[in-house]
Short mmCIF file of C-alpha atoms in Angstrom, two decimals:
data_model
loop_
_atom_site.label_atom_id
_atom_site.label_comp_id
_atom_site.label_asym_id
_atom_site.label_seq_id
_atom_site.Cartn_x
_atom_site.Cartn_y
_atom_site.Cartn_z
CA MET A 1 -11.43 3.33 1.65
CA ASN A 2 -13.05 5.71 3.98
CA LYS A 3 -11.76 4.31 7.16
CA LEU A 4 -7.52 3.80 5.73
CA LEU A 5 -8.37 8.01 4.89
CA ALA A 6 -9.28 8.55 8.76
CA PHE A 7 -6.58 6.43 10.01
CA ARG A 8 -4.27 8.36 7.44
CA ILE A 9 -5.17 11.65 9.10
CA LEU A 10 -5.55 10.48 12.59
CA VAL A 11 -1.78 9.94 12.21
CA CYS A 12 -1.19 13.13 10.60
CA VAL A 13 -2.92 15.09 13.15
CA ILE A 14 -0.67 12.69 16.02
CA GLY A 15 2.43 13.30 14.05
CA ILE A 16 1.88 17.34 13.92
CA ILE A 17 0.67 17.36 17.46
CA LEU A 18 4.17 15.85 18.82
CA SER A 19 5.96 17.31 16.47
CA ILE A 20 4.92 20.67 17.96
CA TYR A 21 5.56 19.57 21.18
CA ALA A 22 8.76 18.36 20.90
CA TYR A 23 9.54 21.87 19.16
CA TYR A 24 7.95 23.52 22.59
CA VAL A 25 9.66 20.89 24.20
CA GLU A 26 13.38 22.42 22.60
CA VAL A 27 12.54 26.12 22.87
CA ALA A 28 11.83 25.66 26.46
CA LYS A 29 15.28 23.38 27.32
CA THR A 30 17.03 26.32 25.58
CA ASN A 31 15.10 28.92 27.67
CA ASP A 32 15.40 27.58 30.69
CA LEU A 33 17.99 24.51 30.98
CA SER A 34 16.49 23.87 34.07
CA TYR A 35 12.60 22.82 32.20
CA GLU A 36 12.11 19.35 32.67
CA ALA A 37 9.91 17.76 29.75
CA LEU A 38 6.74 15.55 30.24
CA CYS A 39 8.78 13.21 28.04
CA ASP A 40 12.31 13.33 30.30
CA PHE A 41 11.81 10.24 32.71
CA ASN A 42 15.49 9.77 33.47
CA ASP A 43 18.70 10.51 31.95
CA VAL A 44 18.85 7.88 29.90
CA VAL A 45 15.10 8.09 28.68
CA SER A 46 15.12 12.13 27.85
CA CYS A 47 13.28 13.77 24.74
CA SER A 48 14.92 17.46 25.87
CA ALA A 49 18.70 15.83 26.06
CA VAL A 50 17.91 14.58 22.24
CA PHE A 51 16.71 18.07 21.06
CA SER A 52 19.00 20.15 22.75
CA SER A 53 21.41 17.78 20.97
CA ARG A 54 23.52 18.95 18.01
CA TYR A 55 21.06 16.16 16.35
CA GLY A 56 18.28 17.86 17.04
CA LYS A 57 18.97 19.91 14.70
CA GLY A 58 19.15 19.64 11.22
CA PHE A 59 19.27 16.09 12.05
CA GLY A 60 22.76 16.82 12.95
CA LEU A 61 24.04 17.34 9.30
CA LEU A 62 22.87 20.76 7.86
CA GLU A 63 25.21 22.76 9.60
CA TYR A 64 27.90 20.91 7.81
CA LEU A 65 26.31 21.56 4.44
CA VAL A 66 24.62 24.49 4.80
CA GLY A 67 26.57 26.40 8.10
CA GLU A 68 25.29 26.78 11.77
CA ASN A 69 23.16 30.16 11.08
CA HIS A 70 21.41 29.15 7.39
CA PHE A 71 17.62 29.11 7.45
CA LEU A 72 17.73 25.08 6.43
CA ASN A 73 18.96 24.34 9.84
CA GLN A 74 16.15 24.70 11.67
CA PRO A 75 15.11 22.17 14.41
CA ASN A 76 13.73 18.25 13.86
CA SER A 77 10.74 19.29 14.89
CA LEU A 78 9.88 22.07 12.51
CA PHE A 79 11.07 19.40 9.85
CA GLY A 80 8.47 17.05 11.25
CA ILE A 81 5.25 19.61 11.31
CA GLY A 82 6.05 20.01 7.88
CA PHE A 83 6.60 16.54 6.94
CA PHE A 84 3.28 14.99 8.77
CA SER A 85 1.58 18.55 7.21
CA ILE A 86 2.11 17.35 3.89
CA GLN A 87 1.33 14.38 4.18
CA MET A 88 -2.09 15.29 5.81
CA LEU A 89 -2.68 16.48 2.11
CA GLY A 90 -3.17 13.29 0.84
CA ILE A 91 -6.28 12.55 1.70
CA SER A 92 -7.56 12.59 -2.24
CA PRO A 93 -7.42 8.97 -3.18
CA MET A 94 -7.65 10.53 -7.35
CA ASN A 95 -3.97 11.97 -7.09
CA LYS A 96 -1.90 9.10 -7.88
CA THR A 97 1.15 10.60 -9.57
CA PHE A 98 0.63 12.72 -5.82
CA ASN A 99 -0.11 9.68 -4.07
CA TYR A 100 3.48 7.88 -4.97
CA VAL A 101 5.25 11.40 -3.96
CA LEU A 102 3.67 11.44 -0.85
CA TYR A 103 4.62 7.17 -0.73
CA ILE A 104 8.47 8.25 -2.00
CA LEU A 105 8.64 10.77 1.09
CA THR A 106 7.46 8.26 3.90
CA GLY A 107 9.94 6.08 2.12
CA GLY A 108 12.53 8.85 2.86
CA GLY A 109 11.45 9.55 6.55
CA ILE A 110 12.28 5.71 7.23
CA VAL A 111 15.25 6.51 6.31
CA THR A 112 16.12 9.63 8.10
CA SER A 113 14.53 7.70 11.41
CA ILE A 114 16.80 4.95 10.90
CA TYR A 115 19.88 7.34 10.77
CA LEU A 116 18.33 9.27 13.85
CA ALA A 117 17.57 6.43 15.74
CA CYS A 118 21.01 5.29 15.13
CA ILE A 119 22.49 8.30 16.68
CA LEU A 120 19.87 8.01 19.47
CA ILE A 121 21.14 4.54 20.27
CA PHE A 122 24.81 4.32 19.13
CA VAL A 123 26.10 8.39 20.00
CA LEU A 124 22.93 9.64 22.69
CA LYS A 125 22.61 6.84 24.19
CA ASP A 126 19.27 7.79 24.64
CA PHE A 127 16.31 6.86 24.47
CA CYS A 128 13.11 9.73 22.81
CA VAL A 129 9.93 8.69 23.30
CA LEU A 130 8.84 11.19 21.61
CA CYS A 131 10.87 10.52 18.43
CA VAL A 132 10.57 6.80 18.35
CA SER A 133 6.21 7.54 18.05
CA THR A 134 7.51 9.82 15.01
CA TYR A 135 9.13 6.84 13.96
CA VAL A 136 6.36 4.53 14.14
CA LEU A 137 4.15 6.69 12.69
CA THR A 138 6.24 7.23 9.80
CA ILE A 139 5.93 3.67 8.76
CA ILE A 140 2.69 3.48 9.69
CA LEU A 141 2.23 6.57 6.84
CA HIS A 142 4.36 4.31 4.66
CA TYR A 143 2.22 2.01 4.73
CA LEU A 144 -0.86 3.71 4.33
CA ASN A 145 0.63 4.97 1.05
CA TYR A 146 1.37 1.78 -0.14
CA LYS A 147 -2.43 0.89 0.33
CA LEU A 148 -3.38 4.19 -1.43
CA LEU A 149 -1.34 3.48 -3.78
CA HIS A 150 -2.46 -0.05 -4.43
CA HIS A 151 -6.07 0.46 -4.33
CA ASN A 152 -5.20 3.87 -6.83
CA VAL A 153 -3.70 0.69 -9.20
CA ASN A 154 -6.39 -1.49 -8.80
CA SER A 155 -9.62 1.33 -9.07
CA HIS A 156 -7.59 1.93 -12.85
CA LYS A 157 -8.20 -1.10 -13.48
CA LYS A 158 -11.01 -1.83 -12.94
CA ILE A 159 -11.73 1.18 -15.36
CA ASN A 160 -9.94 -0.11 -18.27
#
């Protein structure tokens, strides 16, 4: 169980670092249109192109739901920082309810990742290394959350 929790922390830290870098890239590109990020390889593999698109903020949806200038319509990278930070709070294997909430959140994260991957492929026709990396981390976290829930169920069965 300790290895599982250590791996979970590592995945969350990597997710937070990637999300912070994604935010940096978006801000840098906004301030300097000639800025090229480390993840910009060519016209088809460019994370700054994705982050500066309308889908890089509020998932391309919030501007229609709450308005373009609403405080909820933030860069996706800020949602990523929040998501991975909340997931890191789940390091306590004893709180079954919170672990279930984290499992549900990563399930929602996978649905969001599929939506954003479709945007990448079919709308933007781009490949974003940072984006895809966070999608993979979300899937890994979902699996770890499942393992944590499974461990909690089995440990409760042994006690009863």
